[in-house]
mmCIF file with all atom_site columns, C-alpha atoms in Angstrom:
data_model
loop_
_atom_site.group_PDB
_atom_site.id
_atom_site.type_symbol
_atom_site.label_atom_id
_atom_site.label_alt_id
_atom_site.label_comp_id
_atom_site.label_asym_id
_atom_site.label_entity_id
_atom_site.label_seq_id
_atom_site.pdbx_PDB_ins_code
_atom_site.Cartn_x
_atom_site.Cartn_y
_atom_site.Cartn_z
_atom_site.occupancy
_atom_site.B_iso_or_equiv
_atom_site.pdbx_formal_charge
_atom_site.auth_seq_id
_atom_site.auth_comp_id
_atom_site.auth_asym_id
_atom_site.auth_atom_id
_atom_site.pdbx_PDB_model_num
ATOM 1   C CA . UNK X 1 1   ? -4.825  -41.685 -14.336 1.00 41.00 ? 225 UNK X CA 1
ATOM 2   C CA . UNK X 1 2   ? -1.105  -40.221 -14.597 1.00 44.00 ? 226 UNK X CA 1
ATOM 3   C CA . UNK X 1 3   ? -0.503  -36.272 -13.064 1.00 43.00 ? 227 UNK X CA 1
ATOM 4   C CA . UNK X 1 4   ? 1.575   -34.863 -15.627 1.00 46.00 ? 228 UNK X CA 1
ATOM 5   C CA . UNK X 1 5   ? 4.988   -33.736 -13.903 1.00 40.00 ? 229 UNK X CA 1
ATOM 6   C CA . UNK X 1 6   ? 4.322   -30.217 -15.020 1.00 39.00 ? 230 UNK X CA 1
ATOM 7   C CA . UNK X 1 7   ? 1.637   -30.758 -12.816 1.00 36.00 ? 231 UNK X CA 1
ATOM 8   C CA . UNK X 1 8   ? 3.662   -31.696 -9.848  1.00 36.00 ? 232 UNK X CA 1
ATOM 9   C CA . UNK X 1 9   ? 5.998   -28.986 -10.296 1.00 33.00 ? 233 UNK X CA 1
ATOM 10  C CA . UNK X 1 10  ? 3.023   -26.064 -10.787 1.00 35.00 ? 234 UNK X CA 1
ATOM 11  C CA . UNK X 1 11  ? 1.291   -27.163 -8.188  1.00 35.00 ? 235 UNK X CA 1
ATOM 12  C CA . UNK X 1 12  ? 4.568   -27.824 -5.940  1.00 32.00 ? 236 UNK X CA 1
ATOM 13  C CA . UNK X 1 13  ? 5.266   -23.849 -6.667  1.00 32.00 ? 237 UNK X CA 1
ATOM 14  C CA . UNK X 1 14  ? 2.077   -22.518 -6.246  1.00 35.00 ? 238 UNK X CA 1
ATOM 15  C CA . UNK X 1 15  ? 1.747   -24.399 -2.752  1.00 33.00 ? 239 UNK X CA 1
ATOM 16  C CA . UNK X 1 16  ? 5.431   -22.981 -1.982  1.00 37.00 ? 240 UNK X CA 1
ATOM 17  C CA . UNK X 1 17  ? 4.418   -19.587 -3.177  1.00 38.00 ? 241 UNK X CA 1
ATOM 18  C CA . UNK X 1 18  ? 1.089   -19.795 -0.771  1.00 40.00 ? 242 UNK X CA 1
ATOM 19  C CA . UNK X 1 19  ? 3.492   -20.565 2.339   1.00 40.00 ? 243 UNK X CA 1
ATOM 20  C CA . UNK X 1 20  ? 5.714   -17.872 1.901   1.00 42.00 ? 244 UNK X CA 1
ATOM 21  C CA . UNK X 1 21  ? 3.269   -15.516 1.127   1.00 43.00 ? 245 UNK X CA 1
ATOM 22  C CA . UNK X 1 22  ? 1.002   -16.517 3.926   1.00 43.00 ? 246 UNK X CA 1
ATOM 23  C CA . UNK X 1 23  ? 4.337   -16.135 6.846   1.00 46.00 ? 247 UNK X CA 1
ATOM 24  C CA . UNK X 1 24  ? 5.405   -12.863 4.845   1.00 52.00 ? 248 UNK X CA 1
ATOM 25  C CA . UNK X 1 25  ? 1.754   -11.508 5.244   1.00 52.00 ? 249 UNK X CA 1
ATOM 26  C CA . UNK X 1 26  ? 1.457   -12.908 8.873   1.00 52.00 ? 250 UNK X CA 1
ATOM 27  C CA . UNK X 1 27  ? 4.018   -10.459 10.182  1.00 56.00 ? 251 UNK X CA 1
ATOM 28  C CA . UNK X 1 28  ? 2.505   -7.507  8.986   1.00 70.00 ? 252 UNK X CA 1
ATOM 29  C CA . UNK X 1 29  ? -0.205  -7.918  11.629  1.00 78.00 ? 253 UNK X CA 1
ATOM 30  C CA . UNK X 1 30  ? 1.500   -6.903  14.800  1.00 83.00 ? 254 UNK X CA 1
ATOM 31  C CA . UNK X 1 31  ? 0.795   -5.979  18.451  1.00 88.00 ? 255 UNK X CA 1
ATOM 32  C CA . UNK X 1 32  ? -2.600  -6.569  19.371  1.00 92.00 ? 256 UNK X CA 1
ATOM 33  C CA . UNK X 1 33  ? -4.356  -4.729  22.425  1.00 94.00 ? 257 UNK X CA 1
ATOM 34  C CA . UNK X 1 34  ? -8.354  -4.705  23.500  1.00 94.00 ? 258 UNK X CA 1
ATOM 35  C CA . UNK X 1 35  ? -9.777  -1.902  24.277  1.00 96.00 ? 259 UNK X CA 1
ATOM 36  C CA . UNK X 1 36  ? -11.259 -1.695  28.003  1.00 94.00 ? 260 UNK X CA 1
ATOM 37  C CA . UNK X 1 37  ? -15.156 -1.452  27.150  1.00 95.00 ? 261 UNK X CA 1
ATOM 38  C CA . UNK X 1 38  ? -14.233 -4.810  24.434  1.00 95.00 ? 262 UNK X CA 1
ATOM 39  C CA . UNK X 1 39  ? -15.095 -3.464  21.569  1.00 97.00 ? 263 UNK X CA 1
ATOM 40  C CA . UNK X 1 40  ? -12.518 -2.314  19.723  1.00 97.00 ? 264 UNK X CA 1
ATOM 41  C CA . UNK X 1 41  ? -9.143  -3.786  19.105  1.00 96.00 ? 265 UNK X CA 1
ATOM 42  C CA . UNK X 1 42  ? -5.778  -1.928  18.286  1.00 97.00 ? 266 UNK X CA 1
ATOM 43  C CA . UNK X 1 43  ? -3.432  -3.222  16.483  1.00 96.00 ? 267 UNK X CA 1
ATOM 44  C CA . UNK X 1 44  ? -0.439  -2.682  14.519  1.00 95.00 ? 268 UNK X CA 1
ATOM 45  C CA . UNK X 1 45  ? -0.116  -3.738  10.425  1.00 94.00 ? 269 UNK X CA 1
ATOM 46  C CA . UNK X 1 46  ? 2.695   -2.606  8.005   1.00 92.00 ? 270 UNK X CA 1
ATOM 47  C CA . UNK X 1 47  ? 4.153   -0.345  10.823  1.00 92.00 ? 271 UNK X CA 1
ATOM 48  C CA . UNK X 1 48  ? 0.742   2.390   11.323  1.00 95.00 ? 272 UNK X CA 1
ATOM 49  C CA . UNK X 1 49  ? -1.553  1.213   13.973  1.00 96.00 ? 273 UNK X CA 1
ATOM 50  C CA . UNK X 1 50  ? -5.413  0.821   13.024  1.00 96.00 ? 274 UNK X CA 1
ATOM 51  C CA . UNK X 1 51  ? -8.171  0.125   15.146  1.00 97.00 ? 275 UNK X CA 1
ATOM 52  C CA . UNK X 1 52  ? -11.491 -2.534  14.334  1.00 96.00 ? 276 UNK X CA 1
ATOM 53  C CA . UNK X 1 53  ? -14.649 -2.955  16.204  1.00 96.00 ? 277 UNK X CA 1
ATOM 54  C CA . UNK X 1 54  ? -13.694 -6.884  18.404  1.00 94.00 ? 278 UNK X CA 1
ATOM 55  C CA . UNK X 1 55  ? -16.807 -8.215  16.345  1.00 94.00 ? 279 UNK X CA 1
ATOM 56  C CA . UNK X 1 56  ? -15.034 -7.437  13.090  1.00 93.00 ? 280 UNK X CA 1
ATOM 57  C CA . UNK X 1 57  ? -15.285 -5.065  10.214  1.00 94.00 ? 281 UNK X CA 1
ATOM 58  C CA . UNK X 1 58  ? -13.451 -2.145  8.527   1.00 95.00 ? 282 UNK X CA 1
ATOM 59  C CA . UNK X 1 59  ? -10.100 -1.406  10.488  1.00 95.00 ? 283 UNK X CA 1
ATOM 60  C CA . UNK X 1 60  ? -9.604  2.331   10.491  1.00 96.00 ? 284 UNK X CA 1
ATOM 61  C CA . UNK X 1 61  ? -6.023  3.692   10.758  1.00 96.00 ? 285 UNK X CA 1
ATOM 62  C CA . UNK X 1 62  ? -5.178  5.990   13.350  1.00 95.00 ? 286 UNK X CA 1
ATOM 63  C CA . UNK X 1 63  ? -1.783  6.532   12.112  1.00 94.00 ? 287 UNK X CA 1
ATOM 64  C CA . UNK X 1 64  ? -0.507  7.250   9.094   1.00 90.00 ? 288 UNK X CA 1
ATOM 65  C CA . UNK X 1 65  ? 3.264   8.337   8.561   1.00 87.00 ? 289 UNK X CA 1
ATOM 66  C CA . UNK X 1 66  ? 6.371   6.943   7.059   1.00 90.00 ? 290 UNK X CA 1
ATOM 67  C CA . UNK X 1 67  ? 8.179   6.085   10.536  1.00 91.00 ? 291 UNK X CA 1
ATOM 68  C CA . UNK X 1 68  ? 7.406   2.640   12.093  1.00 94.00 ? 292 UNK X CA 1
ATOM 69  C CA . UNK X 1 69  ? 4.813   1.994   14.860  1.00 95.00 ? 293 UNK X CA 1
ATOM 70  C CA . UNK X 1 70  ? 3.636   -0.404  17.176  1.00 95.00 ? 294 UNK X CA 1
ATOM 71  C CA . UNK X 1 71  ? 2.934   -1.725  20.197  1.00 95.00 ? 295 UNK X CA 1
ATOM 72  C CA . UNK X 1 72  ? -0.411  0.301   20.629  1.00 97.00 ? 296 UNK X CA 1
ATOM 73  C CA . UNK X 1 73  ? -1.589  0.356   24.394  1.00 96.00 ? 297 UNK X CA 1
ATOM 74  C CA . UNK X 1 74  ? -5.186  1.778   25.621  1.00 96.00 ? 298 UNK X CA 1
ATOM 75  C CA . UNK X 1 75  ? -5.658  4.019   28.490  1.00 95.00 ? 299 UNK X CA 1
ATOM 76  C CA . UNK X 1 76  ? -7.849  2.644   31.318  1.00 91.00 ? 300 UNK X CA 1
ATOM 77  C CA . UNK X 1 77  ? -10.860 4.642   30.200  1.00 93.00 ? 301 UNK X CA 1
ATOM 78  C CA . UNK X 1 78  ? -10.353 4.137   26.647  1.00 95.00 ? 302 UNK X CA 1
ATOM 79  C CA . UNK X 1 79  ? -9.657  7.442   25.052  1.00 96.00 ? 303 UNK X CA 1
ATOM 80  C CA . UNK X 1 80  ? -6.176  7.346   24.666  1.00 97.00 ? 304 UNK X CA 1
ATOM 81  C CA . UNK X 1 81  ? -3.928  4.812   22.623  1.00 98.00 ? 305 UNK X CA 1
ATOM 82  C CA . UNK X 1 82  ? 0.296   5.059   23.748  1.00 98.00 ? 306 UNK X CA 1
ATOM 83  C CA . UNK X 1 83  ? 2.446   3.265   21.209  1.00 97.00 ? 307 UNK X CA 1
ATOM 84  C CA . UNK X 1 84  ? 5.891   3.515   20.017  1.00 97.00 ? 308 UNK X CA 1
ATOM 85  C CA . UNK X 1 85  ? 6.926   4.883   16.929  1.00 96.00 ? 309 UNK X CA 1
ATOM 86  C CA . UNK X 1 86  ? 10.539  5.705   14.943  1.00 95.00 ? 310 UNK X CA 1
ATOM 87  C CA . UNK X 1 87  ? 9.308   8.651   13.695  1.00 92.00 ? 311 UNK X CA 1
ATOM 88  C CA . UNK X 1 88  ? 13.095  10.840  15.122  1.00 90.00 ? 312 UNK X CA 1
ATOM 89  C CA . UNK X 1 89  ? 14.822  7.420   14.156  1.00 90.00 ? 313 UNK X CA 1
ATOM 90  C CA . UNK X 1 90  ? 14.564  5.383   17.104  1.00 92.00 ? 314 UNK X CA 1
ATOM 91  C CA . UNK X 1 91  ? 11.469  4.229   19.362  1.00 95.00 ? 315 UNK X CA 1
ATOM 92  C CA . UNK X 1 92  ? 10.130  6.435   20.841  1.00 97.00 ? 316 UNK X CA 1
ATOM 93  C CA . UNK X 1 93  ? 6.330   6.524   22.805  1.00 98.00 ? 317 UNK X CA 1
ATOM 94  C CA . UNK X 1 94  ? 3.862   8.782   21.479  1.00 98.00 ? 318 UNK X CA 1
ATOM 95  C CA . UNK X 1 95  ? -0.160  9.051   22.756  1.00 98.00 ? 319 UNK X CA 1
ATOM 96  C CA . UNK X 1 96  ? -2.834  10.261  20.780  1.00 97.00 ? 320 UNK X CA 1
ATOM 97  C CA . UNK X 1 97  ? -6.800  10.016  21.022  1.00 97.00 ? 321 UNK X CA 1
ATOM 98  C CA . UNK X 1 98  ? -8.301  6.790   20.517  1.00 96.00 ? 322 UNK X CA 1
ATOM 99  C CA . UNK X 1 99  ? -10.453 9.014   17.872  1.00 94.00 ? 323 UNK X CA 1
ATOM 100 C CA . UNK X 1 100 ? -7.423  9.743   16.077  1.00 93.00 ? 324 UNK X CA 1
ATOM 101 C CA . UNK X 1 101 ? -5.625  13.035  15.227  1.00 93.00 ? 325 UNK X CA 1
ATOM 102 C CA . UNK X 1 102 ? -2.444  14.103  16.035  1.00 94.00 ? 326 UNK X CA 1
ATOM 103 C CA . UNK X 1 103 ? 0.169   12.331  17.885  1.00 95.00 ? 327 UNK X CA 1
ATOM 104 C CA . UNK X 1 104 ? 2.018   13.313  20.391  1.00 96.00 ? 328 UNK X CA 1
ATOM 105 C CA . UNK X 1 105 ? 5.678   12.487  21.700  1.00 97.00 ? 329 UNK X CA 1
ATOM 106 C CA . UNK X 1 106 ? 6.554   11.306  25.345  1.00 98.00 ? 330 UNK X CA 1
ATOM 107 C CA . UNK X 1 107 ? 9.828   10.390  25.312  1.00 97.00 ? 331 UNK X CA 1
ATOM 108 C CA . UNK X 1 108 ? 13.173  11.719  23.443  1.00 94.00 ? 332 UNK X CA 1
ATOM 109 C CA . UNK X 1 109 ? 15.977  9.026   24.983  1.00 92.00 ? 333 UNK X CA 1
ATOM 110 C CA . UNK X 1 110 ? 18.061  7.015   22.140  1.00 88.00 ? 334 UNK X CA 1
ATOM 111 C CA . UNK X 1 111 ? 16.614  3.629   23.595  1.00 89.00 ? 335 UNK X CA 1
ATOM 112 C CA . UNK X 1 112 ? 14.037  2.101   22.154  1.00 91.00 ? 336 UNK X CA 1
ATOM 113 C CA . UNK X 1 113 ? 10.941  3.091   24.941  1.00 95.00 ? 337 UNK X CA 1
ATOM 114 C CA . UNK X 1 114 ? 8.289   0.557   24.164  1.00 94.00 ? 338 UNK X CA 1
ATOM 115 C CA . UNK X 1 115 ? 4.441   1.510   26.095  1.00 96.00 ? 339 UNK X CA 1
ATOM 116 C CA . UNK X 1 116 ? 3.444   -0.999  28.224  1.00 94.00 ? 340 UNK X CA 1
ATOM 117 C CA . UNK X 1 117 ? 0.476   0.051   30.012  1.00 93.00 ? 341 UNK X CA 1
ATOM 118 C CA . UNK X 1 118 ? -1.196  2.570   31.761  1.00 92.00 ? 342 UNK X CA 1
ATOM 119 C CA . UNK X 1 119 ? -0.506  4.070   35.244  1.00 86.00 ? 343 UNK X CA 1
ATOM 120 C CA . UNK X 1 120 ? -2.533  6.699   38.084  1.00 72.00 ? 344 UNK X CA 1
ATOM 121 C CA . UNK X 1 121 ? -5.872  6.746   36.633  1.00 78.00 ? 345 UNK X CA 1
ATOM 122 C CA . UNK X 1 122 ? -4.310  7.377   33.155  1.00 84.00 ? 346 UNK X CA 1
ATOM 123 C CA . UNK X 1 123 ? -2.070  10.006  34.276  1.00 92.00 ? 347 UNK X CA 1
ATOM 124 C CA . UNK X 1 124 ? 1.038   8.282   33.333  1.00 94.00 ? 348 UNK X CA 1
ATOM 125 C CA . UNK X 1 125 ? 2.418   6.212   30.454  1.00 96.00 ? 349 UNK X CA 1
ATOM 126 C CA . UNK X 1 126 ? 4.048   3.022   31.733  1.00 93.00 ? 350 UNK X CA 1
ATOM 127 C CA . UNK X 1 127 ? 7.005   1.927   29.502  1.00 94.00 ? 351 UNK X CA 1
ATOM 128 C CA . UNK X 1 128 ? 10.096  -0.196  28.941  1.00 91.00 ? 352 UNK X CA 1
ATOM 129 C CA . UNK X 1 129 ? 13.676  0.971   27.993  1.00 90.00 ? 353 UNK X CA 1
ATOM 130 C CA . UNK X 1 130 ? 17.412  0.085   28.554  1.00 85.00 ? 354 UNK X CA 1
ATOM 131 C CA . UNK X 1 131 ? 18.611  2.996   30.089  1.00 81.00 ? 355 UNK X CA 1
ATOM 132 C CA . UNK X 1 132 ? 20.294  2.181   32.791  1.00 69.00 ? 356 UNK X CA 1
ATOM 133 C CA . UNK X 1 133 ? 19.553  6.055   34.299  1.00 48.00 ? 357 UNK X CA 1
ATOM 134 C CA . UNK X 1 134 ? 20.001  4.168   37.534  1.00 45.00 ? 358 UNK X CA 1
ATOM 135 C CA . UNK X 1 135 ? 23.169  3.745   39.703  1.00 46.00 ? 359 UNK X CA 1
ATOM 136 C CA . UNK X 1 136 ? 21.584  1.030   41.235  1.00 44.00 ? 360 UNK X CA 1
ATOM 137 C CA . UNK X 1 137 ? 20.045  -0.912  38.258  1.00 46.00 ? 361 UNK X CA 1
ATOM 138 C CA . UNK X 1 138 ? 20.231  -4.969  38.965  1.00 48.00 ? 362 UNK X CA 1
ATOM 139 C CA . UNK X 1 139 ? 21.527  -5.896  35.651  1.00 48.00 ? 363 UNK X CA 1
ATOM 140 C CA . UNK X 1 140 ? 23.595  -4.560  32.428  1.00 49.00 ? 364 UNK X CA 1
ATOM 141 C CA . UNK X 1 141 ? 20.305  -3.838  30.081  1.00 47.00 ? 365 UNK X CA 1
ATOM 142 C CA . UNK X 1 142 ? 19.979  -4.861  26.744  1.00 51.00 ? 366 UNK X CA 1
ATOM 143 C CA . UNK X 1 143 ? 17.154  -4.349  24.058  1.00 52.00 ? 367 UNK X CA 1
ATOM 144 C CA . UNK X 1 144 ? 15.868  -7.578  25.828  1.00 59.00 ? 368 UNK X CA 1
ATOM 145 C CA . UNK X 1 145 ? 16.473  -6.787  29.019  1.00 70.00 ? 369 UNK X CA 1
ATOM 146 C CA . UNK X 1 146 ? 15.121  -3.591  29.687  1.00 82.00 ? 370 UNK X CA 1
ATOM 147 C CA . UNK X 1 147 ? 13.880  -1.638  32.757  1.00 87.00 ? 371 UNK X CA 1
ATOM 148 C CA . UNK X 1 148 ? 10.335  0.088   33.629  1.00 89.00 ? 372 UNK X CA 1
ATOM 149 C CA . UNK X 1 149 ? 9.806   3.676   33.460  1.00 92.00 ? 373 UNK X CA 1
ATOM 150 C CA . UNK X 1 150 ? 6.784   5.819   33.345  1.00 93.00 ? 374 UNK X CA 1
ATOM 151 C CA . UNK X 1 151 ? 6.092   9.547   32.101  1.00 96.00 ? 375 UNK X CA 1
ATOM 152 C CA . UNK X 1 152 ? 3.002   11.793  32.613  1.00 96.00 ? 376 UNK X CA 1
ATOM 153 C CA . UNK X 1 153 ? 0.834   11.959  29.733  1.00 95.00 ? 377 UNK X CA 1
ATOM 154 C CA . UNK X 1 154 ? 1.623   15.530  29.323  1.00 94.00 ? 378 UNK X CA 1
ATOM 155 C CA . UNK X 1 155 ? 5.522   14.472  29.035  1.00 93.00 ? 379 UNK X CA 1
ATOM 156 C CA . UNK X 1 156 ? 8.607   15.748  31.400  1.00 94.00 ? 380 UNK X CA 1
ATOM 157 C CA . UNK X 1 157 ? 10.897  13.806  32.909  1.00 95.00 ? 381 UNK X CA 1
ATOM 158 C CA . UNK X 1 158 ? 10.684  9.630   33.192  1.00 95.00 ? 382 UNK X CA 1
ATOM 159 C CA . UNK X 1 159 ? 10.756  8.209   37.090  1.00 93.00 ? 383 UNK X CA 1
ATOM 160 C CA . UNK X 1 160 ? 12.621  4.494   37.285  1.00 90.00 ? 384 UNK X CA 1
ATOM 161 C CA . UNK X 1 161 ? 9.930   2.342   38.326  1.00 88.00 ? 385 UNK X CA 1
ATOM 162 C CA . UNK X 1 162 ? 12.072  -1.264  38.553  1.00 83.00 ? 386 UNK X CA 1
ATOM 163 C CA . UNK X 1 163 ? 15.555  -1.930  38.156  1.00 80.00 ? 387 UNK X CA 1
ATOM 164 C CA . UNK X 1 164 ? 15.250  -5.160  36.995  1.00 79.00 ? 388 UNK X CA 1
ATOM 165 C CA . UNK X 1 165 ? 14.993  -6.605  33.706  1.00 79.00 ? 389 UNK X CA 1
ATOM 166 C CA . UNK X 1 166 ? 11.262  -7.070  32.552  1.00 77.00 ? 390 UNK X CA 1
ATOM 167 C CA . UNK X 1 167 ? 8.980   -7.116  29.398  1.00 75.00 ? 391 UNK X CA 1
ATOM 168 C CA . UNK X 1 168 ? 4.594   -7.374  28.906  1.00 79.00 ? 392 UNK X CA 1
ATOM 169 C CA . UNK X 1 169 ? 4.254   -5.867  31.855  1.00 81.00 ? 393 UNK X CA 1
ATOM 170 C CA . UNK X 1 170 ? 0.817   -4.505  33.055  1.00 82.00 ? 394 UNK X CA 1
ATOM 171 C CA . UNK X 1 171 ? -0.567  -2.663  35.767  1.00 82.00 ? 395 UNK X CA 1
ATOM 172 C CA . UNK X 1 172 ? -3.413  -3.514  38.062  1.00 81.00 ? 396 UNK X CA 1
ATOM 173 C CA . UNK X 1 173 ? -6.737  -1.324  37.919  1.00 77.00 ? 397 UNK X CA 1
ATOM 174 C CA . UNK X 1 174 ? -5.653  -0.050  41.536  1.00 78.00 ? 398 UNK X CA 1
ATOM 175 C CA . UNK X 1 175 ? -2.023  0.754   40.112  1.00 77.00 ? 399 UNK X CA 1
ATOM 176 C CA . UNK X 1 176 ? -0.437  -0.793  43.152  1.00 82.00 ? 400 UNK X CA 1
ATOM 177 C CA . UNK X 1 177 ? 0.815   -4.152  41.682  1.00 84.00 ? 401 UNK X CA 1
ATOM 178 C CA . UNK X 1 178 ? 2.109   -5.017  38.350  1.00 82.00 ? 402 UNK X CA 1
ATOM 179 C CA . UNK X 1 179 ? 2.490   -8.264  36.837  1.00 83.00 ? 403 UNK X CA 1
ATOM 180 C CA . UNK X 1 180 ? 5.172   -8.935  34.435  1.00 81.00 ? 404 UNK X CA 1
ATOM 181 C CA . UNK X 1 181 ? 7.262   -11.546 32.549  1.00 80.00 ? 405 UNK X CA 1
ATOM 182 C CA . UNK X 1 182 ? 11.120  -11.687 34.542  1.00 76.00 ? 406 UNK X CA 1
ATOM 183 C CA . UNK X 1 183 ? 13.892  -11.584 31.790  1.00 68.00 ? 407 UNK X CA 1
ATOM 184 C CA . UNK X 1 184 ? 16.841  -13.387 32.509  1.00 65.00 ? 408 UNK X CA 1
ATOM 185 C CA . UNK X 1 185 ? 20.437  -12.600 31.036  1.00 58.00 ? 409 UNK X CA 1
ATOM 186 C CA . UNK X 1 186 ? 21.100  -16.300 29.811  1.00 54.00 ? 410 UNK X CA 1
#
């Protein structure tokens, strides 16, 4: 049996049109975090951040605005989500209930602060930014290579928390280590 070449060239297109659709569509879904109990997951699509029960279901947004956001990080007992957000045109973190409602802002610097984790029994917002606040910060910081601050969760001024350059950073459940991924200036 002969395939037509119309065919060939239909189904060549649609195949083409299925890739492209499929890596467009796979960078909506952004930013992934579990919740601490396991049974909910944040996450970030087409720049609001929603949350799903981990076993699957209807995601529920918990943002909804025109800015950008991401990065969506739970607090330690599970009622509070940090994320970033462009919302005053560059990143800034914002917190808000894991419920939902309004958010609020954290930080007001012109880097982009990106949450990382949480920090003193959820008092404090853990997040990244190259700032360079620091007379005695290791390395010229970049987007890439940014520093660690943290903020209360009722705002105020950020405290420098490492000089050097790091990124998916966490904190450990007795806040006295963190474990991080070293960036390097190559």
């Amino acid at each position: 049996m002969r395939i037509k070449r119309t065919t060939i060239v239909a189904f060549s297109l649609l195949l083409f049109s299925a890739f492209a659709t499929a890596k467009e569509n796979s960078e909506w879904y952004l930013h992934s975090a579990i919740s601490p109990d396991g049974k909910q997951v944040a996450f970030s699509y087409k720049g609001d951040i929603y949350v799903v029960p981990a076993k699957g279901g209807v995601a529920r947004p918990l943002t909804i605005h025109s800015g950008w956001e991401g990065h969506p990080v739970w607090s330690e007992d599970g009622k509070s989500i940090a994320f970033a957000s462009d919302r005053k045109g560059n990143l800034d973190v914002f917190i808000m209930s894991a419920m939902g409602g309004k958010a609020r802002r954290l930080t007001f610097h012109s880097a982009q602060d990106i949450p990382q984790s949480f920090l003193d029994r959820n008092d404090e917002v853990v997040f990244t930014s190259a700032r360079m606040d620091a007379t005695d910060a290791s390395i010229h910081p970049t987007a890439r290579m940014a520093e660690t601050y943290a903020i209360g969760v009722a705002g105020g001024t950020p405290r420098m928390v490492t000089t050097i350059a790091t990124s998916e950073l966490d904190v450990s459940p007795n806040g006295k280590k963190i474990v991080y991924r070293n960036e390097k200036a190559y």
